Amino acid sequence: MHTLVMLFLSDILRSLVCLFLFILSFIYSDNNIVYIIIPLSCVLSFFSGAGYVNLEGFVSKNINAIELPSVNSRLQFVEQFTYIAAPAVVGVLVYKFSVYAVFAFAFFPFLISSFIWFQLQRKNQIAEHANREGYNLPAIFKFLMGNPSLLRVISLTFLMNVMQGAILSTAVYVITSVFSQPEEGYARLLAYAGVVNCCVFFVAPKLCRIFDVRIVGVTAFLIALCGLTLFATGPLFVIYTLGFLLVIGSEGCFNLFSRSYRASLIPKKNFSQYLGVVLVLNQVATPLTSFICANLLNYFSYNSIYLIFSVFVLLMFVIINPYRSLKFNLHNS
């Protein structure tokens, strides 16, 4: 199935799920509808992942390597802008109407997006046969094991997600219980991080033209590691805020590196299949880290947990040694 078809299906199905939930809000009570929302949220998450994989696959296959970092930067700017705008819009909808109005609102962007993908495919009259062999996992893993540079990109992305998972899974508890901040403090920090990322995306393409995109990405990784280390230094909320912004704010530049560089390492044929496996290996870090943090909080303070993860990430970074293994050049090659 063609990438554009998958993008159309992922968006149209998400729009229908949102519309379905909005209609159900008039039929079921709040206590009953929650049991429907939970499984349908899993459906939304699944198609969100499918859309992410196919969008990256479509961009990587149709944009040349020189322009790819700039295009990825613009895409991530839009993504980060939604992290700022969405909470504001949702807050107004919930305040003026109800929480179910959010489903009605979400229906329209997905519907518009699916219409755009449909028109784009019709206009270009793209013809691509489905892969008859399906997923060949042994071949994909054999390729990954034989590609050290790609393995190191996967490892760095995994560690980046470990740092984010450690922070995001404990943030609400630390902000409200340890620092006694209001509940909206977490949303405010996410909005601040989104603003930082949006600003970074204006600068990132210029940095990638001056330096190798790998230098930009690994530097962003080290900045995130410094932010994680700051969390373990003391109980000052201003330091926590700075560390939070460093970790979450550096995500954009790092993703710019990981998306652009791994696109040059993954075969163009069956790109989405290879990318799907890579993303599973990367994304498993977040729930795994969240589970570990939830259990560690029963025995250690949040400072100790951040220190444990900081040491772990630093040791793994030294073992990976990306500066040597990825063969960096000072200027973009």
JSON list of C-alpha atoms in Angstrom, two decimals, residues 88-253:
[
{"chain": "A", "resi": 88, "resn": "ALA", "atom": "CA", "xyz": [-4.65, 26.65, 24.96]},
{"chain": "A", "resi": 89, "resn": "VAL", "atom": "CA", "xyz": [-7.43, 25.62, 22.56]},
{"chain": "A", "resi": 90, "resn": "VAL", "atom": "CA", "xyz": [-8.39, 22.60, 24.67]},
{"chain": "A", "resi": 91, "resn": "GLY", "atom": "CA", "xyz": [-8.50, 24.74, 27.79]},
{"chain": "A", "resi": 92, "resn": "VAL", "atom": "CA", "xyz": [-10.92, 27.17, 26.15]},
{"chain": "A", "resi": 93, "resn": "LEU", "atom": "CA", "xyz": [-13.12, 24.35, 24.82]},
{"chain": "A", "resi": 94, "resn": "VAL", "atom": "CA", "xyz": [-13.32, 22.61, 28.19]},
{"chain": "A", "resi": 95, "resn": "TYR", "atom": "CA", "xyz": [-14.01, 25.90, 29.99]},
{"chain": "A", "resi": 96, "resn": "LYS", "atom": "CA", "xyz": [-16.67, 27.12, 27.54]},
{"chain": "A", "resi": 97, "resn": "PHE", "atom": "CA", "xyz": [-18.28, 23.79, 26.66]},
{"chain": "A", "resi": 98, "resn": "SER", "atom": "CA", "xyz": [-17.17, 20.38, 27.95]},
{"chain": "A", "resi": 99, "resn": "VAL", "atom": "CA", "xyz": [-14.30, 17.93, 27.64]},
{"chain": "A", "resi": 100, "resn": "TYR", "atom": "CA", "xyz": [-16.19, 16.14, 24.86]},
{"chain": "A", "resi": 101, "resn": "ALA", "atom": "CA", "xyz": [-16.04, 19.26, 22.70]},
{"chain": "A", "resi": 102, "resn": "VAL", "atom": "CA", "xyz": [-12.35, 18.42, 22.28]},
{"chain": "A", "resi": 103, "resn": "PHE", "atom": "CA", "xyz": [-13.32, 15.33, 20.25]},
{"chain": "A", "resi": 104, "resn": "ALA", "atom": "CA", "xyz": [-15.48, 17.44, 17.96]},
{"chain": "A", "resi": 105, "resn": "PHE", "atom": "CA", "xyz": [-12.65, 19.92, 17.52]},
{"chain": "A", "resi": 106, "resn": "ALA", "atom": "CA", "xyz": [-10.06, 17.17, 16.80]},
{"chain": "A", "resi": 107, "resn": "PHE", "atom": "CA", "xyz": [-12.35, 15.69, 14.13]},
{"chain": "A", "resi": 108, "resn": "PHE", "atom": "CA", "xyz": [-11.85, 18.62, 11.74]},
{"chain": "A", "resi": 109, "resn": "PRO", "atom": "CA", "xyz": [-8.01, 18.77, 11.50]},
{"chain": "A", "resi": 110, "resn": "PHE", "atom": "CA", "xyz": [-7.85, 15.02, 10.84]},
{"chain": "A", "resi": 111, "resn": "LEU", "atom": "CA", "xyz": [-10.61, 15.31, 8.23]},
{"chain": "A", "resi": 112, "resn": "ILE", "atom": "CA", "xyz": [-8.89, 18.22, 6.48]},
{"chain": "A", "resi": 113, "resn": "SER", "atom": "CA", "xyz": [-5.56, 16.41, 6.56]},
{"chain": "A", "resi": 114, "resn": "SER", "atom": "CA", "xyz": [-7.05, 13.24, 5.06]},
{"chain": "A", "resi": 115, "resn": "PHE", "atom": "CA", "xyz": [-8.63, 15.32, 2.28]},
{"chain": "A", "resi": 116, "resn": "ILE", "atom": "CA", "xyz": [-5.23, 16.87, 1.50]},
{"chain": "A", "resi": 117, "resn": "TRP", "atom": "CA", "xyz": [-3.54, 13.46, 1.32]},
{"chain": "A", "resi": 118, "resn": "PHE", "atom": "CA", "xyz": [-6.34, 12.18, -0.93]},
{"chain": "A", "resi": 119, "resn": "GLN", "atom": "CA", "xyz": [-6.03, 15.12, -3.30]},
{"chain": "A", "resi": 120, "resn": "LEU", "atom": "CA", "xyz": [-2.23, 14.88, -3.32]},
{"chain": "A", "resi": 121, "resn": "GLN", "atom": "CA", "xyz": [-2.34, 11.26, -4.40]},
{"chain": "A", "resi": 122, "resn": "ARG", "atom": "CA", "xyz": [-4.93, 11.93, -7.10]},
{"chain": "A", "resi": 123, "resn": "LYS", "atom": "CA", "xyz": [-2.95, 14.88, -8.43]},
{"chain": "A", "resi": 124, "resn": "ASN", "atom": "CA", "xyz": [0.29, 12.96, -8.69]},
{"chain": "A", "resi": 125, "resn": "GLN", "atom": "CA", "xyz": [-1.40, 9.74, -9.80]},
{"chain": "A", "resi": 126, "resn": "ILE", "atom": "CA", "xyz": [1.09, 7.71, -7.84]},
{"chain": "A", "resi": 127, "resn": "ALA", "atom": "CA", "xyz": [1.12, 4.03, -8.63]},
{"chain": "A", "resi": 128, "resn": "GLU", "atom": "CA", "xyz": [2.99, 1.75, -6.31]},
{"chain": "A", "resi": 129, "resn": "HIS", "atom": "CA", "xyz": [2.40, -1.93, -5.81]},
{"chain": "A", "resi": 130, "resn": "ALA", "atom": "CA", "xyz": [2.05, -3.27, -2.31]},
{"chain": "A", "resi": 131, "resn": "ASN", "atom": "CA", "xyz": [4.93, -5.24, -0.97]},
{"chain": "A", "resi": 132, "resn": "ARG", "atom": "CA", "xyz": [3.76, -8.82, -1.52]},
{"chain": "A", "resi": 133, "resn": "GLU", "atom": "CA", "xyz": [6.36, -10.32, 0.78]},
{"chain": "A", "resi": 134, "resn": "GLY", "atom": "CA", "xyz": [5.21, -8.40, 3.83]},
{"chain": "A", "resi": 135, "resn": "TYR", "atom": "CA", "xyz": [7.48, -7.83, 6.78]},
{"chain": "A", "resi": 136, "resn": "ASN", "atom": "CA", "xyz": [10.68, -9.86, 6.62]},
{"chain": "A", "resi": 137, "resn": "LEU", "atom": "CA", "xyz": [11.83, -9.34, 10.19]},
{"chain": "A", "resi": 138, "resn": "PRO", "atom": "CA", "xyz": [14.88, -11.65, 10.01]},
{"chain": "A", "resi": 139, "resn": "ALA", "atom": "CA", "xyz": [16.18, -9.74, 6.98]},
{"chain": "A", "resi": 140, "resn": "ILE", "atom": "CA", "xyz": [15.54, -6.38, 8.66]},
{"chain": "A", "resi": 141, "resn": "PHE", "atom": "CA", "xyz": [17.35, -7.36, 11.86]},
{"chain": "A", "resi": 142, "resn": "LYS", "atom": "CA", "xyz": [20.19, -8.86, 9.83]},
{"chain": "A", "resi": 143, "resn": "PHE", "atom": "CA", "xyz": [20.56, -5.53, 8.04]},
{"chain": "A", "resi": 144, "resn": "LEU", "atom": "CA", "xyz": [20.51, -3.62, 11.33]},
{"chain": "A", "resi": 145, "resn": "MET", "atom": "CA", "xyz": [23.15, -5.86, 12.90]},
{"chain": "A", "resi": 146, "resn": "GLY", "atom": "CA", "xyz": [25.37, -5.35, 9.86]},
{"chain": "A", "resi": 147, "resn": "ASN", "atom": "CA", "xyz": [25.09, -1.56, 9.96]},
{"chain": "A", "resi": 148, "resn": "PRO", "atom": "CA", "xyz": [27.05, -0.21, 12.98]},
{"chain": "A", "resi": 149, "resn": "SER", "atom": "CA", "xyz": [26.31, 3.45, 12.21]},
{"chain": "A", "resi": 150, "resn": "LEU", "atom": "CA", "xyz": [22.56, 2.84, 12.16]},
{"chain": "A", "resi": 151, "resn": "LEU", "atom": "CA", "xyz": [22.79, 0.79, 15.37]},
{"chain": "A", "resi": 152, "resn": "ARG", "atom": "CA", "xyz": [24.53, 3.70, 17.09]},
{"chain": "A", "resi": 153, "resn": "VAL", "atom": "CA", "xyz": [21.87, 6.15, 15.92]},
{"chain": "A", "resi": 154, "resn": "ILE", "atom": "CA", "xyz": [19.21, 3.77, 17.28]},
{"chain": "A", "resi": 155, "resn": "SER", "atom": "CA", "xyz": [21.13, 3.48, 20.56]},
{"chain": "A", "resi": 156, "resn": "LEU", "atom": "CA", "xyz": [21.48, 7.25, 20.96]},
{"chain": "A", "resi": 157, "resn": "THR", "atom": "CA", "xyz": [17.78, 7.75, 20.19]},
{"chain": "A", "resi": 158, "resn": "PHE", "atom": "CA", "xyz": [16.92, 5.04, 22.72]},
{"chain": "A", "resi": 159, "resn": "LEU", "atom": "CA", "xyz": [18.99, 6.84, 25.37]},
{"chain": "A", "resi": 160, "resn": "MET", "atom": "CA", "xyz": [17.39, 10.18, 24.47]},
{"chain": "A", "resi": 161, "resn": "ASN", "atom": "CA", "xyz": [13.98, 8.59, 25.03]},
{"chain": "A", "resi": 162, "resn": "VAL", "atom": "CA", "xyz": [15.23, 7.15, 28.33]},
{"chain": "A", "resi": 163, "resn": "MET", "atom": "CA", "xyz": [16.06, 10.67, 29.53]},
{"chain": "A", "resi": 164, "resn": "GLN", "atom": "CA", "xyz": [12.69, 12.00, 28.41]},
{"chain": "A", "resi": 165, "resn": "GLY", "atom": "CA", "xyz": [10.84, 9.05, 29.90]},
{"chain": "A", "resi": 166, "resn": "ALA", "atom": "CA", "xyz": [12.56, 9.55, 33.26]},
{"chain": "A", "resi": 167, "resn": "ILE", "atom": "CA", "xyz": [11.52, 13.20, 33.34]},
{"chain": "A", "resi": 168, "resn": "LEU", "atom": "CA", "xyz": [8.00, 13.00, 31.91]},
{"chain": "A", "resi": 169, "resn": "SER", "atom": "CA", "xyz": [6.99, 10.02, 34.08]},
{"chain": "A", "resi": 170, "resn": "THR", "atom": "CA", "xyz": [7.99, 11.82, 37.28]},
{"chain": "A", "resi": 171, "resn": "ALA", "atom": "CA", "xyz": [7.31, 15.45, 36.33]},
{"chain": "A", "resi": 172, "resn": "VAL", "atom": "CA", "xyz": [3.74, 15.73, 37.64]},
{"chain": "A", "resi": 173, "resn": "TYR", "atom": "CA", "xyz": [4.70, 14.16, 40.99]},
{"chain": "A", "resi": 174, "resn": "VAL", "atom": "CA", "xyz": [7.84, 16.29, 41.40]},
{"chain": "A", "resi": 175, "resn": "ILE", "atom": "CA", "xyz": [6.20, 19.56, 40.34]},
{"chain": "A", "resi": 176, "resn": "THR", "atom": "CA", "xyz": [3.06, 19.21, 42.48]},
{"chain": "A", "resi": 177, "resn": "SER", "atom": "CA", "xyz": [4.32, 17.22, 45.49]},
{"chain": "A", "resi": 178, "resn": "VAL", "atom": "CA", "xyz": [7.99, 18.12, 45.87]},
{"chain": "A", "resi": 179, "resn": "PHE", "atom": "CA", "xyz": [7.87, 21.74, 44.72]},
{"chain": "A", "resi": 180, "resn": "SER", "atom": "CA", "xyz": [4.22, 22.36, 45.70]},
{"chain": "A", "resi": 181, "resn": "GLN", "atom": "CA", "xyz": [3.46, 24.02, 42.38]},
{"chain": "A", "resi": 182, "resn": "PRO", "atom": "CA", "xyz": [-0.09, 24.25, 40.97]},
{"chain": "A", "resi": 183, "resn": "GLU", "atom": "CA", "xyz": [-1.28, 21.39, 38.76]},
{"chain": "A", "resi": 184, "resn": "GLU", "atom": "CA", "xyz": [-1.06, 23.53, 35.63]},
{"chain": "A", "resi": 185, "resn": "GLY", "atom": "CA", "xyz": [2.68, 23.91, 36.26]},
{"chain": "A", "resi": 186, "resn": "TYR", "atom": "CA", "xyz": [3.43, 20.79, 34.21]},
{"chain": "A", "resi": 187, "resn": "ALA", "atom": "CA", "xyz": [1.46, 22.08, 31.21]},
{"chain": "A", "resi": 188, "resn": "ARG", "atom": "CA", "xyz": [3.22, 25.42, 31.56]},
{"chain": "A", "resi": 189, "resn": "LEU", "atom": "CA", "xyz": [6.65, 23.76, 31.48]},
{"chain": "A", "resi": 190, "resn": "LEU", "atom": "CA", "xyz": [5.67, 21.79, 28.36]},
{"chain": "A", "resi": 191, "resn": "ALA", "atom": "CA", "xyz": [4.54, 25.01, 26.71]},
{"chain": "A", "resi": 192, "resn": "TYR", "atom": "CA", "xyz": [7.85, 26.68, 27.60]},
{"chain": "A", "resi": 193, "resn": "ALA", "atom": "CA", "xyz": [9.74, 23.71, 26.15]},
{"chain": "A", "resi": 194, "resn": "GLY", "atom": "CA", "xyz": [7.64, 23.97, 22.99]},
{"chain": "A", "resi": 195, "resn": "VAL", "atom": "CA", "xyz": [8.55, 27.65, 22.64]},
{"chain": "A", "resi": 196, "resn": "VAL", "atom": "CA", "xyz": [12.24, 26.79, 23.07]},
{"chain": "A", "resi": 197, "resn": "ASN", "atom": "CA", "xyz": [11.98, 24.08, 20.41]},
{"chain": "A", "resi": 198, "resn": "CYS", "atom": "CA", "xyz": [10.22, 26.43, 17.99]},
{"chain": "A", "resi": 199, "resn": "CYS", "atom": "CA", "xyz": [13.02, 28.97, 18.42]},
{"chain": "A", "resi": 200, "resn": "VAL", "atom": "CA", "xyz": [15.63, 26.24, 17.96]},
{"chain": "A", "resi": 201, "resn": "PHE", "atom": "CA", "xyz": [14.08, 25.16, 14.65]},
{"chain": "A", "resi": 202, "resn": "PHE", "atom": "CA", "xyz": [14.73, 28.61, 13.20]},
{"chain": "A", "resi": 203, "resn": "VAL", "atom": "CA", "xyz": [18.42, 28.21, 13.98]},
{"chain": "A", "resi": 204, "resn": "ALA", "atom": "CA", "xyz": [18.87, 24.46, 13.38]},
{"chain": "A", "resi": 205, "resn": "PRO", "atom": "CA", "xyz": [18.89, 24.54, 9.53]},
{"chain": "A", "resi": 206, "resn": "LYS", "atom": "CA", "xyz": [21.62, 27.20, 9.61]},
{"chain": "A", "resi": 207, "resn": "LEU", "atom": "CA", "xyz": [23.64, 25.12, 12.07]},
{"chain": "A", "resi": 208, "resn": "CYS", "atom": "CA", "xyz": [23.30, 22.09, 9.80]},
{"chain": "A", "resi": 209, "resn": "ARG", "atom": "CA", "xyz": [24.66, 24.12, 6.88]},
{"chain": "A", "resi": 210, "resn": "ILE", "atom": "CA", "xyz": [27.70, 25.14, 8.94]},
{"chain": "A", "resi": 211, "resn": "PHE", "atom": "CA", "xyz": [28.32, 21.91, 10.84]},
{"chain": "A", "resi": 212, "resn": "ASP", "atom": "CA", "xyz": [27.67, 18.27, 10.10]},
{"chain": "A", "resi": 213, "resn": "VAL", "atom": "CA", "xyz": [24.12, 17.34, 11.15]},
{"chain": "A", "resi": 214, "resn": "ARG", "atom": "CA", "xyz": [25.67, 14.59, 13.30]},
{"chain": "A", "resi": 215, "resn": "ILE", "atom": "CA", "xyz": [27.61, 17.19, 15.29]},
{"chain": "A", "resi": 216, "resn": "VAL", "atom": "CA", "xyz": [24.38, 19.14, 15.87]},
{"chain": "A", "resi": 217, "resn": "GLY", "atom": "CA", "xyz": [22.52, 16.01, 16.98]},
{"chain": "A", "resi": 218, "resn": "VAL", "atom": "CA", "xyz": [25.12, 14.65, 19.37]},
{"chain": "A", "resi": 219, "resn": "THR", "atom": "CA", "xyz": [25.67, 18.11, 20.87]},
{"chain": "A", "resi": 220, "resn": "ALA", "atom": "CA", "xyz": [21.91, 18.28, 21.53]},
{"chain": "A", "resi": 221, "resn": "PHE", "atom": "CA", "xyz": [22.18, 14.86, 23.18]},
{"chain": "A", "resi": 222, "resn": "LEU", "atom": "CA", "xyz": [24.93, 16.10, 25.52]},
{"chain": "A", "resi": 223, "resn": "ILE", "atom": "CA", "xyz": [22.88, 19.21, 26.37]},
{"chain": "A", "resi": 224, "resn": "ALA", "atom": "CA", "xyz": [19.97, 16.93, 27.33]},
{"chain": "A", "resi": 225, "resn": "LEU", "atom": "CA", "xyz": [22.33, 14.87, 29.49]},
{"chain": "A", "resi": 226, "resn": "CYS", "atom": "CA", "xyz": [23.47, 18.06, 31.25]},
{"chain": "A", "resi": 227, "resn": "GLY", "atom": "CA", "xyz": [19.80, 18.90, 31.87]},
{"chain": "A", "resi": 228, "resn": "LEU", "atom": "CA", "xyz": [19.15, 15.47, 33.37]},
{"chain": "A", "resi": 229, "resn": "THR", "atom": "CA", "xyz": [22.18, 15.88, 35.63]},
{"chain": "A", "resi": 230, "resn": "LEU", "atom": "CA", "xyz": [20.85, 19.25, 36.82]},
{"chain": "A", "resi": 231, "resn": "PHE", "atom": "CA", "xyz": [17.76, 17.49, 38.18]},
{"chain": "A", "resi": 232, "resn": "ALA", "atom": "CA", "xyz": [19.91, 15.60, 40.66]},
{"chain": "A", "resi": 233, "resn": "THR", "atom": "CA", "xyz": [21.72, 18.66, 42.04]},
{"chain": "A", "resi": 234, "resn": "GLY", "atom": "CA", "xyz": [19.19, 20.08, 44.47]},
{"chain": "A", "resi": 235, "resn": "PRO", "atom": "CA", "xyz": [15.60, 20.95, 45.40]},
{"chain": "A", "resi": 236, "resn": "LEU", "atom": "CA", "xyz": [15.41, 24.33, 43.63]},
{"chain": "A", "resi": 237, "resn": "PHE", "atom": "CA", "xyz": [12.48, 24.70, 41.24]},
{"chain": "A", "resi": 238, "resn": "VAL", "atom": "CA", "xyz": [14.39, 27.15, 39.05]},
{"chain": "A", "resi": 239, "resn": "ILE", "atom": "CA", "xyz": [17.10, 24.50, 38.51]},
{"chain": "A", "resi": 240, "resn": "TYR", "atom": "CA", "xyz": [14.43, 21.88, 37.81]},
{"chain": "A", "resi": 241, "resn": "THR", "atom": "CA", "xyz": [12.86, 24.21, 35.23]},
{"chain": "A", "resi": 242, "resn": "LEU", "atom": "CA", "xyz": [16.22, 24.81, 33.56]},
{"chain": "A", "resi": 243, "resn": "GLY", "atom": "CA", "xyz": [16.94, 21.08, 33.41]},
{"chain": "A", "resi": 244, "resn": "PHE", "atom": "CA", "xyz": [13.46, 20.39, 32.04]},
{"chain": "A", "resi": 245, "resn": "LEU", "atom": "CA", "xyz": [13.92, 22.95, 29.26]},
{"chain": "A", "resi": 246, "resn": "LEU", "atom": "CA", "xyz": [17.37, 21.60, 28.40]},
{"chain": "A", "resi": 247, "resn": "VAL", "atom": "CA", "xyz": [16.14, 18.01, 28.07]},
{"chain": "A", "resi": 248, "resn": "ILE", "atom": "CA", "xyz": [12.81, 18.60, 26.35]},
{"chain": "A", "resi": 249, "resn": "GLY", "atom": "CA", "xyz": [14.07, 21.64, 24.44]},
{"chain": "A", "resi": 250, "resn": "SER", "atom": "CA", "xyz": [17.03, 19.77, 22.94]},
{"chain": "A", "resi": 251, "resn": "GLU", "atom": "CA", "xyz": [14.75, 17.04, 21.59]},
{"chain": "A", "resi": 252, "resn": "GLY", "atom": "CA", "xyz": [14.08, 19.00, 18.42]},
{"chain": "A", "resi": 253, "resn": "CYS", "atom": "CA", "xyz": [17.71, 19.29, 17.32]}
]
